[in-house]
């Protein structure tokens, strides 16, 4: 089931089965190209599979946009040690709600993607790390896994190849940081979700210190499509170096928010106006956060860009997780900045000083500022604190907190200053001293 | 070795071996990069971000504590950008840190204070309310003040990696993250205080030292711990002659940063109100305090009378007195009292080992060997409880050098966590060795540590097992107390002179041993120095003239005719020999009015009996030891500068004693018995430590599994101690 | 401790899901599934999980403090979670949370006196495109208005609410 009406402008490849009746059942899957790719992959050499991925220019859908083919090629093969396939279904980046749909509506597609990954590195175990809140989705995945076992796609001697592959779900329990790949691996091992030092990278020493392929749900769900249609054809759907389609999660002040599958390079303004039916209540566009809450905000005039990794990066933001938040002229940017930093302060794992103390300090300053106790020096202070975090934290969560904060202040300084005018403390610098 | 890597730090060209961490390469070049979470020998954290440096060709600042050096690397550790980053980091830290330095125990020794001073972040732009959390008491020893904690995780790592206790963890998440103890609201652990010592700030403080003094108000005297045989160096903080704290301040001893609960906190016996401060003479069944002159005269007179009458003397020496005192005591016994009836409570069969290895050399392991050997086998000892430093060394060896450790013990031991261990019923050990033979024989070398389960004839059997492995093997005979080894080496034995020479060299016959002395019905005088045999055994000669030197009115002292109040090991100079034969210097740190060192007492007694014993100075006696005791010709500079000098008891030449066939191995296995001290007991001495009796840990308990804990925890360990007391 | 047969079965499966010697991996899911059955993470549960997974109670404690879904104190029978993160915030999530707190008469992480309902202001729950969103236990509710919220609460109180998960 989907929770929004699909758009005719979509290119539905990984969501092609979403609206079929009983879309999660293996029978539906098998009747609609299901497990064709796995059979094909089994006849391919690992290197050939990786080449297809390279040709597809598929880039990770989890946030960092790392080329998937390259990632798989880093995994040492034939080491004689076990290796693992991990699916990152932690989906906790604010504004992002696509992995959930992939699990709810097409769980077999994800399983097939993991099987192909498993076959490529001859791994025999996979885990789907699903955020704890997604219990319902875990249950769907577990039913799907059971069906796949019944039909011989999982378990001993997959499709008569003599190769065994077991797949399990693993529930998280509420922690955004566990989406960070190494923190996820710690969590998978029953520990606090604190990131690991890199190197070694998960490809070499990942799950249980063994070679590991770790990808986002959508990335893995895309793999069967690529093998089926061929890397080059998939790539052709998108723009150079930004192959194929992705699920774009639009939220905020548009008439038809929803998750839509669109080719990379699809223009942002067309997404807002044509796919999503334009701005709600005919309001004017003020800003867009184009890749989840970690992505620096774009002002309306910066929004005339295609939605692919490189173009958004050129606009000094990032495509991230594909969560696109559209904000209209009435939006209080100080409030959004505050809510954003509250999130990061709440989710900072606390391991390193700049993130742990920086996010909290920013939260406190912004809270006071928002509540009418702002001082003129606060605006620069906020920017400087964000700057003192940037590039200095242990993992990317610190940057994910600092980057948007710095952008809010830099791009909407006038709104911050307007707040000051209403502030009671603007001229009383010692007010809040404790 | 791979070729060294060339790099430049702050314009200085240098070389470092590949794999060296940048922070260490810089240190070698005399450039110190600030660090909170980095700690030599512990796992890398990269958490505090204080060590950020600029590395050419990398856009972001780099973490020097985890970055290995690379060829051609150009590093700047003091650029404006780096200084700005450090300042920013300190500013972050101070947002949650109370500025209570004036009342903080760490004031003056705080790494945070130092860094704020260096990088200037004193002026905070933080004006928001700070989170206050009350300080918590986790045990009589450990207090935690969360707001002061900077979460460097040193405490967690030293406890888990270093000690193998893992009693500390991290609770909560994000800014409210804090260190948590293993039992919810309290600790059940080794109570070693390593976490407190390693804490760079004042977040962890010790119950014994809290608010007592500032570091600069104390004198710091490095000496040797008086409790177990491992011989840790401890630095005593002294104010007005009183010991206020003990720690491993400069990490210069064989123990590095290590100290166990006894070394760090059980110095408080020294000020116990029960300390004897005046000689006591019994008259009409009652003790009367008398002057030293009167007491010494009384003893000298009686000894002289008996000597003239050729009376039957016996002497029991101590496991806690210095080499000099032991040497002088046996000399007094043999030369003045003309008796061989001298012994001490033997806690391990050192003499048996020396005998079994006679004629060889390089077969006795030193403390250092435990950290460097490729493999070690522990027999019948719960090392973490009984030999804390040795356990720490072996564990560090495993962590840092991947040494293989084997343990054959009757019950579970902490080494189970990482070693190859096997259970063996007492007496069955050799069967288990056989089952390990193949693996042991594949090791390039082996150090065997054995407790009192291997003694007498079984030592020869062990050595022949060692020989049969076909690899170089070294041995350590485990003994219990601070100078047990020295007591044995200095000839507090009825059949052996100092250096394990046969007693016949002195023209005497072997005398009565410890048990025989206590069981003899015909003793005229018994002189007991620093020992408490009557806590467990009774004296068969009730009318013997009993002279006791001790710190306290022990069970033994209570039966004495004359009691002489002795100074403790923290109150005298001299040397101790540790379990591995390393000699180290004691330095007098405190003083209890009215007491005298055993050395002084013996010398004064000699003088009173008109015997010429020379000057009663430890240096003079040690000089005599160096000249006359085999293996003790150690370099004086090492000792004087606070180092550990290895004795060489076995130098390849057969002992005179065994050549003459007089080297008798005691066949009475009962004579050799370990006191089975735990971390929280220390024979009689331990009973006088408030600190040791205030901790809740059950002796010998393993903290790993709560189900292994006794249902009802003992309120104190005293009950056990009495039973186990020396 | 004894658990329902279904939970025991899940535990048994969990303990064999990981490579040999890696039972520690089961700690987090075990705690969460057990919490769902007994209502909170009790000390007894901590020790039970520690024992079954071969870790120390401290290692379990560390985990509980870290994950925001694990609770030391009992929650309501129905745990109502209102997202106020940005996608929800800008379309009324904060307003909805305020409404929830007022109508239920409880604050963040508090439980109604009858133990039926607890409330929590939560981070993004993965329903951003259908905001504002809430979760009742594990059920999602999308495009939630004040009126819809009131109806749901009424259903909880009437006992007519049907859980999907
Ligand atoms: C703080 C943080 C949170 C993250 N959360 C997620 C997440 O919820 N889901 C996800 O797939 N990737 C997340 N990532 C990215 C992962 O670390 C990793 O790059 C990704 O799962 C790799 O898969 P991909 O290459 O298929 O994108 C997160 C990264 C960071 C730094
Ligand atoms: S940046 Fe530091 S505190 Fe923040 S989540 Fe990463 S490791 Fe944890
Ligand atoms: S006192 Fe020692 S054993 Fe106890 S928590 Fe501290 S380091 Fe660990
Ligand atoms: S208590 Fe001390 S040693 Fe432990 S983490 Fe805090 S600051 Fe570091
Ligand atoms: S010392 Fe390098 S991060 Fe702490
Ligand atoms: S922001 Fe509310 S569900 Fe994502």
PDB file of N, CA and C and ligand atoms in Angstrom, chain B residues 23 34-38 46-51 63 65, ligand 5:
ATOM      1  N   UNK B  23      51.029  11.008  17.043  1.00  0.00           N
ATOM      2  CA  UNK B  23      51.180  11.607  18.372  1.00  0.00           C
ATOM      3  C   UNK B  23      52.467  11.108  19.044  1.00  0.00           C
ATOM      4  N   UNK B  34      48.518  17.828  22.497  1.00  0.00           N
ATOM      5  CA  UNK B  34      47.599  17.632  23.615  1.00  0.00           C
ATOM      6  C   UNK B  34      46.648  16.469  23.372  1.00  0.00           C
ATOM      7  N   UNK B  35      46.322  15.755  24.432  1.00  0.00           N
ATOM      8  CA  UNK B  35      45.469  14.575  24.301  1.00  0.00           C
ATOM      9  C   UNK B  35      44.741  14.329  25.608  1.00  0.00           C
ATOM     10  N   UNK B  36      43.498  13.983  25.516  1.00  0.00           N
ATOM     11  CA  UNK B  36      42.774  13.507  26.705  1.00  0.00           C
ATOM     12  C   UNK B  36      42.488  12.022  26.592  1.00  0.00           C
ATOM     13  N   UNK B  37      41.948  11.625  25.458  1.00  0.00           N
ATOM     14  CA  UNK B  37      41.495  10.233  25.387  1.00  0.00           C
ATOM     15  C   UNK B  37      42.617   9.273  25.015  1.00  0.00           C
ATOM     16  N   UNK B  38      43.644   9.769  24.342  1.00  0.00           N
ATOM     17  CA  UNK B  38      44.747   8.876  23.997  1.00  0.00           C
ATOM     18  C   UNK B  38      45.497   8.495  25.270  1.00  0.00           C
ATOM     19  N   UNK B  46      39.939   8.224  19.740  1.00  0.00           N
ATOM     20  CA  UNK B  46      39.715   9.392  18.870  1.00  0.00           C
ATOM     21  C   UNK B  46      38.477  10.159  19.281  1.00  0.00           C
ATOM     22  N   UNK B  47      38.233  10.252  20.572  1.00  0.00           N
ATOM     23  CA  UNK B  47      36.978  10.825  21.049  1.00  0.00           C
ATOM     24  C   UNK B  47      37.087  12.284  21.475  1.00  0.00           C
ATOM     25  N   UNK B  48      38.237  12.691  21.996  1.00  0.00           N
ATOM     26  CA  UNK B  48      38.279  14.032  22.587  1.00  0.00           C
ATOM     27  C   UNK B  48      38.601  15.106  21.562  1.00  0.00           C
ATOM     28  N   UNK B  49      39.207  14.709  20.454  1.00  0.00           N
ATOM     29  CA  UNK B  49      39.513  15.609  19.343  1.00  0.00           C
ATOM     30  C   UNK B  49      40.443  16.749  19.757  1.00  0.00           C
ATOM     31  N   UNK B  50      41.222  16.540  20.808  1.00  0.00           N
ATOM     32  CA  UNK B  50      42.170  17.562  21.245  1.00  0.00           C
ATOM     33  C   UNK B  50      43.430  17.516  20.399  1.00  0.00           C
ATOM     34  N   UNK B  51      43.695  16.370  19.782  1.00  0.00           N
ATOM     35  CA  UNK B  51      44.983  16.152  19.143  1.00  0.00           C
ATOM     36  C   UNK B  51      44.950  16.501  17.660  1.00  0.00           C
ATOM     37  N   UNK B  63      43.407  13.583  13.114  1.00  0.00           N
ATOM     38  CA  UNK B  63      43.486  13.132  14.500  1.00  0.00           C
ATOM     39  C   UNK B  63      44.836  12.444  14.717  1.00  0.00           C
ATOM     40  N   UNK B  65      46.194  11.033  17.189  1.00  0.00           N
ATOM     41  CA  UNK B  65      46.311   9.860  18.054  1.00  0.00           C
ATOM     42  C   UNK B  65      45.928   8.574  17.349  1.00  0.00           C
TER      43      UNK B  65
HETATM   44  S1  LIG D   5      43.778  12.284  21.966  1.00  0.00           S
HETATM   45 FE1  LIG D   5      43.274  12.135  19.861  1.00  0.00          FE
HETATM   46  S2  LIG D   5      41.124  12.306  19.920  1.00  0.00           S
HETATM   47 FE2  LIG D   5      41.622  12.272  22.028  1.00  0.00          FE
END
